mmCIF file of C-alpha atoms in Angstrom:
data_model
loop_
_atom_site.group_PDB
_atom_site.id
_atom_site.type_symbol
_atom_site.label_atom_id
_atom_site.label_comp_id
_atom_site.label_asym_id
_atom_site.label_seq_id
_atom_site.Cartn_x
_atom_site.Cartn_y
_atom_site.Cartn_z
ATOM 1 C CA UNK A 1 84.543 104.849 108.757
ATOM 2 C CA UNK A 2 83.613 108.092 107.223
ATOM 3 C CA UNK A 3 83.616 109.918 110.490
ATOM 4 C CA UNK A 4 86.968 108.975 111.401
ATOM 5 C CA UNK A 5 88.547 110.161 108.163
ATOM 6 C CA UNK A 6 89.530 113.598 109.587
ATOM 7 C CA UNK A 7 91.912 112.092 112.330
ATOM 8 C CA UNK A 8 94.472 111.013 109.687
ATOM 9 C CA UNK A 9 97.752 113.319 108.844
ATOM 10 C CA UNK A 10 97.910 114.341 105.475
ATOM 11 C CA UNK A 11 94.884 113.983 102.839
ATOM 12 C CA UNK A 12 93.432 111.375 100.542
ATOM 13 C CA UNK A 13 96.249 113.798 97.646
ATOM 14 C CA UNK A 14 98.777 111.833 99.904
ATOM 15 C CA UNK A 15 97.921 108.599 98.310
ATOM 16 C CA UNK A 16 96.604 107.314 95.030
ATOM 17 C CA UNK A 17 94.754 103.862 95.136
ATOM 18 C CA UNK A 18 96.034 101.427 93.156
ATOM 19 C CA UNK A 19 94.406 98.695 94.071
ATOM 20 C CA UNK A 20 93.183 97.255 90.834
ATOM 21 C CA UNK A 21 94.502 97.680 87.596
ATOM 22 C CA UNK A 22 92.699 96.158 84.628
ATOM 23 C CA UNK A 23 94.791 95.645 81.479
ATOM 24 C CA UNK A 24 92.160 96.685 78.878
ATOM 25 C CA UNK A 25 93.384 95.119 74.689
ATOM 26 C CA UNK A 26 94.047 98.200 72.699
ATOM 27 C CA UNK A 27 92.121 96.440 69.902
ATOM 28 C CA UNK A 28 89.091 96.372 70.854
ATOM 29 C CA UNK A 29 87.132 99.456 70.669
ATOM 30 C CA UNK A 30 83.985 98.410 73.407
ATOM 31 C CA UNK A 31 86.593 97.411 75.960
ATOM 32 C CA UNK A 32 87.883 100.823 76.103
ATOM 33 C CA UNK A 33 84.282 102.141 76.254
ATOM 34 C CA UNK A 34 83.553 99.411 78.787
ATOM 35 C CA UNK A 35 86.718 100.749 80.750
ATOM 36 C CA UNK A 36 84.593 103.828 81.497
ATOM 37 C CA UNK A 37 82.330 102.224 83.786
ATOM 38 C CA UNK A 38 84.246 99.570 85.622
ATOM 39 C CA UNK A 39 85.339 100.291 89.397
ATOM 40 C CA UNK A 40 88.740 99.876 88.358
ATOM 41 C CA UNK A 41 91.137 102.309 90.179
ATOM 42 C CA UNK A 42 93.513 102.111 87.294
ATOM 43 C CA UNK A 43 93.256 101.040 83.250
ATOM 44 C CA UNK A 44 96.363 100.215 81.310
ATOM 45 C CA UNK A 45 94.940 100.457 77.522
ATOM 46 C CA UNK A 46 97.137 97.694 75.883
ATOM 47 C CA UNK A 47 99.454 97.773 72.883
ATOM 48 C CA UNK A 48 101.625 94.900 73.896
ATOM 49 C CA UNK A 49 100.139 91.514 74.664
ATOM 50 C CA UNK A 50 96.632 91.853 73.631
ATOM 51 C CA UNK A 51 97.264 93.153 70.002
ATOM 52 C CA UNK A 52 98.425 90.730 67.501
ATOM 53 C CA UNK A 53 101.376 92.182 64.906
ATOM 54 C CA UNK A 54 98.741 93.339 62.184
ATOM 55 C CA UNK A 55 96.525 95.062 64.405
ATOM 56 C CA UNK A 56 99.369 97.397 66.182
ATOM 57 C CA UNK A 57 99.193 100.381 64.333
ATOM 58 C CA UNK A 58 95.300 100.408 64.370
ATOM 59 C CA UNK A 59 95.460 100.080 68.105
ATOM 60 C CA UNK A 60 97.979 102.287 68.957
ATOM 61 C CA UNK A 61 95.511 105.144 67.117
ATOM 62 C CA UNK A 62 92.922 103.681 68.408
ATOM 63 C CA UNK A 63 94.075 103.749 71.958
ATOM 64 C CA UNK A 64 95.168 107.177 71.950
ATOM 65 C CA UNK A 65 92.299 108.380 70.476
ATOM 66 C CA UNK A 66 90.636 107.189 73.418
ATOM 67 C CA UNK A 67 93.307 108.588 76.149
ATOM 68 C CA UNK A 68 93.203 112.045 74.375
ATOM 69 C CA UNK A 69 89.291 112.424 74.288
ATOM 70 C CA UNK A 70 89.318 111.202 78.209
ATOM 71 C CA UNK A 71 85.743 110.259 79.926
ATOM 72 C CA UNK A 72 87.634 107.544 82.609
ATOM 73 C CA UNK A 73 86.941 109.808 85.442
ATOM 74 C CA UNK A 74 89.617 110.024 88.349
ATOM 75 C CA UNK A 75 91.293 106.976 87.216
ATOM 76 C CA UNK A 76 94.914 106.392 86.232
ATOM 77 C CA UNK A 77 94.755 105.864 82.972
ATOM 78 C CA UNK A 78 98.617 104.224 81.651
ATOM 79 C CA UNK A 79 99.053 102.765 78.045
ATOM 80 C CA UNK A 80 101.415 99.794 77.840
ATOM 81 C CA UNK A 81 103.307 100.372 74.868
ATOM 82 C CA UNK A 82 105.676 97.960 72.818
ATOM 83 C CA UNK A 83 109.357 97.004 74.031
ATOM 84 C CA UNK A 84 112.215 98.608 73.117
ATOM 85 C CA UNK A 85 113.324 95.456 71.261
ATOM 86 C CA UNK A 86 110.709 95.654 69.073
ATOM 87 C CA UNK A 87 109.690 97.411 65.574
ATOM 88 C CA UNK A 88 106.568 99.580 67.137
ATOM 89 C CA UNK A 89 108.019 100.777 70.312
ATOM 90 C CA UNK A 90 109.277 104.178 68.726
ATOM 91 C CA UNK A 91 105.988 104.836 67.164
ATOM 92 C CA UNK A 92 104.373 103.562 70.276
ATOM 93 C CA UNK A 93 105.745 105.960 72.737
ATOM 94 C CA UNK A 94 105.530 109.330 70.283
ATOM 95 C CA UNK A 95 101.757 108.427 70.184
ATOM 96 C CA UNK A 96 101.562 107.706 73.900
ATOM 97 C CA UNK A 97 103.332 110.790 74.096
ATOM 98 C CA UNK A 98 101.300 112.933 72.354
ATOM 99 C CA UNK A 99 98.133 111.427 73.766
ATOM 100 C CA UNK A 100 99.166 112.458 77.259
ATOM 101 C CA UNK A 101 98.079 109.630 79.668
ATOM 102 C CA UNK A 102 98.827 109.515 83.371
ATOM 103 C CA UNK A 103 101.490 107.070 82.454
ATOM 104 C CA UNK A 104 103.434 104.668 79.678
ATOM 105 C CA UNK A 105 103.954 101.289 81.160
ATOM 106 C CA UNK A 106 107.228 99.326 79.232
ATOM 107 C CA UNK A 107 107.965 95.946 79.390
ATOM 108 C CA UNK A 108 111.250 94.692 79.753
ATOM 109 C CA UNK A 109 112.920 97.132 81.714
ATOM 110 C CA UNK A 110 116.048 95.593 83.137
ATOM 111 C CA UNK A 111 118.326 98.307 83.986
ATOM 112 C CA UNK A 112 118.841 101.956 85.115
ATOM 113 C CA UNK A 113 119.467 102.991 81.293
ATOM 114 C CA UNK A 114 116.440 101.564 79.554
ATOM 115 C CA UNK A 115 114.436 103.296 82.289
ATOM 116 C CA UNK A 116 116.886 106.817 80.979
ATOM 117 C CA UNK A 117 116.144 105.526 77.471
ATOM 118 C CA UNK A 118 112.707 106.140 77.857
ATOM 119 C CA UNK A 119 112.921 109.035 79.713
ATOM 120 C CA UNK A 120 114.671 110.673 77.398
ATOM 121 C CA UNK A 121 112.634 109.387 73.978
ATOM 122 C CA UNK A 122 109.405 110.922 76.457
ATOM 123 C CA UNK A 123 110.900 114.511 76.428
ATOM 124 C CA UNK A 124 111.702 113.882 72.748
ATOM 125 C CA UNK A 125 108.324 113.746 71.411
ATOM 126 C CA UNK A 126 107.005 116.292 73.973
ATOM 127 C CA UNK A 127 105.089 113.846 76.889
ATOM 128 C CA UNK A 128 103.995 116.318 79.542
ATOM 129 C CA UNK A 129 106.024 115.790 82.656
ATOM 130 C CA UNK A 130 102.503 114.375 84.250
ATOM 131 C CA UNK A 131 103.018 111.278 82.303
ATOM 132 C CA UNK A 132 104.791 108.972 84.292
ATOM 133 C CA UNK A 133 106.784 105.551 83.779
ATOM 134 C CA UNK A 134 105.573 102.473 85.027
ATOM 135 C CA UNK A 135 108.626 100.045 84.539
ATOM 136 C CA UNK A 136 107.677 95.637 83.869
ATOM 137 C CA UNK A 137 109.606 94.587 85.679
ATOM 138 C CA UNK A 138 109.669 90.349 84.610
ATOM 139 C CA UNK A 139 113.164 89.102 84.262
ATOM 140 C CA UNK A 140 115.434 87.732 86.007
ATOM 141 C CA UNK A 141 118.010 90.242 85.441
ATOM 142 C CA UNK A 142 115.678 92.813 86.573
ATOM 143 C CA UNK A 143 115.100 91.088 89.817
ATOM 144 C CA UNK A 144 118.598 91.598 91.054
ATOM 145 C CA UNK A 145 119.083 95.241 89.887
ATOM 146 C CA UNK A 146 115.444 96.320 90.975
ATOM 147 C CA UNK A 147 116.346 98.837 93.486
ATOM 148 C CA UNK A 148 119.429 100.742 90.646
ATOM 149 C CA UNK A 149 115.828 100.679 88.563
ATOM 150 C CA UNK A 150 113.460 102.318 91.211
ATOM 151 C CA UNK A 151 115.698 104.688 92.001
ATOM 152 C CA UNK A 152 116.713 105.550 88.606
ATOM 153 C CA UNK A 153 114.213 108.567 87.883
ATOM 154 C CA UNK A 154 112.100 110.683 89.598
ATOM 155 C CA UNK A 155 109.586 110.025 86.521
ATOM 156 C CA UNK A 156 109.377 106.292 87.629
ATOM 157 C CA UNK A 157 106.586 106.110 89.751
ATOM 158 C CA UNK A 158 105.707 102.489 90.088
ATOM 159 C CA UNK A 159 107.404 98.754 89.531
ATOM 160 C CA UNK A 160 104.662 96.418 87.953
ATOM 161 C CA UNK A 161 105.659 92.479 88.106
ATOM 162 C CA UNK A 162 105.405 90.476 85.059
ATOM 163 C CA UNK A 163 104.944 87.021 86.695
ATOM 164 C CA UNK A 164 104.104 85.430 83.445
ATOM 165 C CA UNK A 165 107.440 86.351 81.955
ATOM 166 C CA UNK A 166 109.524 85.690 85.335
ATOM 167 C CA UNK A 167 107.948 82.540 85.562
ATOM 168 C CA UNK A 168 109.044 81.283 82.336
ATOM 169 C CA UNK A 169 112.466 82.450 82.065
ATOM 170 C CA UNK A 170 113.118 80.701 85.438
ATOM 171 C CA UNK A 171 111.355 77.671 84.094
ATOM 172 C CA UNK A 172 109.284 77.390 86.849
ATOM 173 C CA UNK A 173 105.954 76.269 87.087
ATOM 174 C CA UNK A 174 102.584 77.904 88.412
ATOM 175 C CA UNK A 175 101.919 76.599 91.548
ATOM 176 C CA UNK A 176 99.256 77.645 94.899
ATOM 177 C CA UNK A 177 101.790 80.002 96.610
ATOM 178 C CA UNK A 178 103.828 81.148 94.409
ATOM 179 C CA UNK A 179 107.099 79.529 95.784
ATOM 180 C CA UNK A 180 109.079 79.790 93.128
ATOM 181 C CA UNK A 181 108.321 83.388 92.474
ATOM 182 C CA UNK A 182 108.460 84.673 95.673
ATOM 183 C CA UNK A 183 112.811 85.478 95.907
ATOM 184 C CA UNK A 184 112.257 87.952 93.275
ATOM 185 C CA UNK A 185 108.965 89.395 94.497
ATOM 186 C CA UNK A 186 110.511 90.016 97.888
ATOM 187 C CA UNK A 187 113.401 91.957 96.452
ATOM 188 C CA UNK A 188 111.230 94.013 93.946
ATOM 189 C CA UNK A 189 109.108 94.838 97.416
ATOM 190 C CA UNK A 190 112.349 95.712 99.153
ATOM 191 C CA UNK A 191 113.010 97.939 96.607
ATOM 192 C CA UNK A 192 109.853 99.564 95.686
ATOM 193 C CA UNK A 193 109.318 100.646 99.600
ATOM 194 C CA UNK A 194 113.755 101.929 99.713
ATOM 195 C CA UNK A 195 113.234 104.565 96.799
ATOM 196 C CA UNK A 196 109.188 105.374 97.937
ATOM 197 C CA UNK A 197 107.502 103.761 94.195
ATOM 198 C CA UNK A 198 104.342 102.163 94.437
ATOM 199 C CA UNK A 199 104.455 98.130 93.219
ATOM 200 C CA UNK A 200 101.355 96.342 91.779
ATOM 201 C CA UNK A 201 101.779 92.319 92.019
ATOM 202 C CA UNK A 202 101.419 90.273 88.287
ATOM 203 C CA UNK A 203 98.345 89.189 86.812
ATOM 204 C CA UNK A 204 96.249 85.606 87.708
ATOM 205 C CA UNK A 205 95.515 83.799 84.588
ATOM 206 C CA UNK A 206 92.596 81.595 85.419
ATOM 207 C CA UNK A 207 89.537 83.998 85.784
ATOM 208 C CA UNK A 208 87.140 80.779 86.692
ATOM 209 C CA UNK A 209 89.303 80.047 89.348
ATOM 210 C CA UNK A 210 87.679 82.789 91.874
ATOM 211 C CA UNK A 211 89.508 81.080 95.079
ATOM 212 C CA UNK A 212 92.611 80.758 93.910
ATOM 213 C CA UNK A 213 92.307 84.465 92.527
ATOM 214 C CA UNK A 214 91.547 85.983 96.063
ATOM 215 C CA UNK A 215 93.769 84.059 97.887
ATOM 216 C CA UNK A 216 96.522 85.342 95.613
ATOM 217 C CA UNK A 217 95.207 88.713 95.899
ATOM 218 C CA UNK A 218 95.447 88.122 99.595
ATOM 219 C CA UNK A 219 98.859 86.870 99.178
ATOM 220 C CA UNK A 220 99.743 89.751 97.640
ATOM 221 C CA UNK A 221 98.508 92.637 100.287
ATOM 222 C CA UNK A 222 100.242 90.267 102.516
ATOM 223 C CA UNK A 223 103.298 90.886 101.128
ATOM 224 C CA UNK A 224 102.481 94.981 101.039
ATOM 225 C CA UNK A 225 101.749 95.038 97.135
ATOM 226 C CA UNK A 226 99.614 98.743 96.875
ATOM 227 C CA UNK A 227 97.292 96.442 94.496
ATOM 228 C CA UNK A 228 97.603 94.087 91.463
ATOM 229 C CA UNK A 229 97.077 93.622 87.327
ATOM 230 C CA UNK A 230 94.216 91.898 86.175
ATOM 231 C CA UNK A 231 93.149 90.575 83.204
ATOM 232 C CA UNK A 232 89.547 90.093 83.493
ATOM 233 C CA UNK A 233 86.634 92.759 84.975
ATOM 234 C CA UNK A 234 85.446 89.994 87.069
ATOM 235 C CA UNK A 235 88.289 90.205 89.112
ATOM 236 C CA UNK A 236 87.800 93.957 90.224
ATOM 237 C CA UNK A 237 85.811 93.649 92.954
ATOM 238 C CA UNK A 238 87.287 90.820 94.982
ATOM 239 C CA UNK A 239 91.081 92.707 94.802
ATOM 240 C CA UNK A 240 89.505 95.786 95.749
ATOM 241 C CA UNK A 241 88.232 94.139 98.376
ATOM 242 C CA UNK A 242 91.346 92.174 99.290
ATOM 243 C CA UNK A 243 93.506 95.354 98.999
ATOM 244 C CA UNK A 244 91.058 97.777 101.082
ATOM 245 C CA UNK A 245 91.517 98.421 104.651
ATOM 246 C CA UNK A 246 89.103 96.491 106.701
ATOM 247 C CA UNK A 247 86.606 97.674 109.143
ATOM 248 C CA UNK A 248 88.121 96.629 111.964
ATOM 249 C CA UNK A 249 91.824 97.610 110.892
ATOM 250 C CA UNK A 250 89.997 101.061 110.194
ATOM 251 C CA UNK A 251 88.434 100.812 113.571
ATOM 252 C CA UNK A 252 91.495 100.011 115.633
ATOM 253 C CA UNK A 253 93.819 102.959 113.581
ATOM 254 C CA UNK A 254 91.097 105.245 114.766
ATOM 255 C CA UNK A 255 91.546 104.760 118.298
ATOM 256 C CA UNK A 256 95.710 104.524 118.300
ATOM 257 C CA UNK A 257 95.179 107.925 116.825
ATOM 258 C CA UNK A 258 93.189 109.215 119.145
ATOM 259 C CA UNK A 259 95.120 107.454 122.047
ATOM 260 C CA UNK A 260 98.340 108.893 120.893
ATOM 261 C CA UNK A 261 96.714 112.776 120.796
ATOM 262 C CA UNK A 262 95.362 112.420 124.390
ATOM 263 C CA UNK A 263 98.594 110.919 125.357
ATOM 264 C CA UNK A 264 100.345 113.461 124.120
ATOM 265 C CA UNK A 265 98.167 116.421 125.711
ATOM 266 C CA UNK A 266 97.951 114.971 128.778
ATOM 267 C CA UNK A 267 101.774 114.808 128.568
ATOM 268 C CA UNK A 268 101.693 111.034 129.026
ATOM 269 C CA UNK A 269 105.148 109.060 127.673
ATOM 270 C CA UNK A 270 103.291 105.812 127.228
ATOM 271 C CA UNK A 271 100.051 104.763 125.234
ATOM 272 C CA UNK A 272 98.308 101.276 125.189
ATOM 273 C CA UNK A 273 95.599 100.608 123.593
ATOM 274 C CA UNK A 274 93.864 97.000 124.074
ATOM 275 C CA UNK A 275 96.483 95.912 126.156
ATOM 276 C CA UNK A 276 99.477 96.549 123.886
ATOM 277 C CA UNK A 277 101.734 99.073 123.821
ATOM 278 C CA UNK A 278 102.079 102.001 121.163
ATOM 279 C CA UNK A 279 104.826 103.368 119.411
ATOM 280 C CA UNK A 280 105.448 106.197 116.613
ATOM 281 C CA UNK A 281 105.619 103.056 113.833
ATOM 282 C CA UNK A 282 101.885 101.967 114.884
ATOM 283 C CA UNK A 283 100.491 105.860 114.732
ATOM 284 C CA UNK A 284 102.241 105.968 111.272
ATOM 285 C CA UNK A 285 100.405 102.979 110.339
ATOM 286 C CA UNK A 286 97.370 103.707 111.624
ATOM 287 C CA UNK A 287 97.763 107.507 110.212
ATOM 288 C CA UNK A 288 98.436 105.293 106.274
ATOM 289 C CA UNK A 289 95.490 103.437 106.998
ATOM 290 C CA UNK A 290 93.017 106.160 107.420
ATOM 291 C CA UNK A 291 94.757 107.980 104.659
ATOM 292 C CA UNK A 292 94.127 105.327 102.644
ATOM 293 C CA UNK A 293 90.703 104.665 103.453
ATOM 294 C CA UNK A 294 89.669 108.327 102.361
ATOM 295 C CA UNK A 295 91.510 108.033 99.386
ATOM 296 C CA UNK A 296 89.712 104.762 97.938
ATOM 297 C CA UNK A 297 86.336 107.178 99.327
ATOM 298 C CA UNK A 298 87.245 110.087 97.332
ATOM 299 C CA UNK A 299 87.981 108.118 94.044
ATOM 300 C CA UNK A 300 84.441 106.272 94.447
ATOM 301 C CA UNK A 301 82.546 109.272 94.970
ATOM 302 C CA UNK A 302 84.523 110.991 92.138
ATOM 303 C CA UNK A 303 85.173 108.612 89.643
#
């Protein structure tokens, strides 16, 4: 669709792809290397999870070694520090800080204040105001205050679910579908797209399980998730896949938009195209779409 790219309002600036984002350990020093290469829109370098206690401090120098000498192209490049209920999240986030990646990812945010918290503790140690905060949000607590948290900061740019730790602290099991999740994924949704943050859907845990992994990732651009974690390279190219415009949905945006201009200089009040009728909300849509599509274009040609 390269030749329709032009017809979209606004410019691939107007949208960042999100689409995949690889957690990457902060321990091990070829993953970050292999980070360079992989098609991943977005890397979060991680302090959390992947590190066991006596490897922290070696990662966290480690990691932000790697941020501050760059070489990841035009991707996002966030470091997922520590909680702020544990011993290395103060050292964490001065590093992170100091290393100056697009953005420092903390777990456990479950209110307006620990999102202030951080924001403050960033202008502390000197974080450049192009380092955003990308809040976890994964408890339950969290679910039913996540639109006081999206709208806390302007420096909180996207929601990221922690299905793992949602899952557990309602006891509920893993299931096809996601049923049990699915309340407090809705309500994160509403109130990622009320305060205008982007919102990547949790990570899937079994990377043999290739169908159950795209229909989840299809689940999930169902639901209007801009993209989702992973854990595992392998699962890069099906959810960029999944979350990419299609041809035909690229196809069909197209022609609303040019339906709506000649509409609107022939002075025309009503605009169908293949049979149905047109409103503003569909040229919008389409307009997004296109947007989108030379966005993801831009960021493989340039990254």
């Amino acid at each position: 669709m390269t030749a329709e790219r032009t017809t979209a309002e606004g410019t691939a600036a107007d949208y960042r792809p999100r689409r995949s984002v690889l957690y990457m350990p902060g321990a091990n020093e070829r993953a970050l290397e292999k980070a360079k290469s992989l098609p991943a829109d977005a890397l979060i370098l991680d302090l959390e999870d992947a590190v066991a206690p006596a490897a922290k401090q070696e990662a966290r120098e480690r990691v932000c070694a790697a941020v501050a000498a760059g070489g990841y192209g035009r991707r996002e490049v966030a470091i997922r520090i520590n909680g702020r209920d544990t011993p290395w999240h103060t050292d964490d986030l001065r590093a992170a800080a100091q290393a100056g990646p697009d953005a420092v990812v903390v777990p456990k945010i479950g209110s307006p204040a620990d999102v202030h918290a951080v924001e403050r503790d960033l202008a502390a140690a000197g974080a450049s105001a192009r380092t955003l905060i990308w809040a976890m949000v994964e408890t339950p607590i969290a679910m039913l205050r996540a639109l006081e948290i999206a709208r806390s900061s302007p420096r909180l740019a996207v929601l990221v679910m922690g299905t793992n730790d949602l899952a557990n602290e309602l006891r509920a099991d893993h299931v096809p579908g996601r049923a049990p999740l699915l309340t407090g994924l809705g309500l994160c949704l509403l109130a990622a797209r009320a305060s205008g943050k982007a919102i990547l859907d949790g990570v899937y845990n079994d990377v043999r399980d290739a169908d159950g992994f795209a229909a989840e990732c299809r689940q999930g651009r169902e639901l209007g998730f801009d993209g989702k974690t992973l854990i595992h390279p392998g699962q890069v190219g099906p959810c960029n896949q999944a979350f990419s415009p299609s041809e035909e949905q690229l196809a069909e945006a197209a022609e609303i938009v040019r339906a709506w201009a000649a509409a609107a200089a022939a002075g025309r009040g009503v605009v169908t195209v293949n049979g149905r009728m047109i409103e503003n909300l569909h040229v919008d849509n389409a307009r997004r779409l296109l947007a989108v599509d030379a966005a993801i274009a831009e960021l493989a040609t340039t990254g």
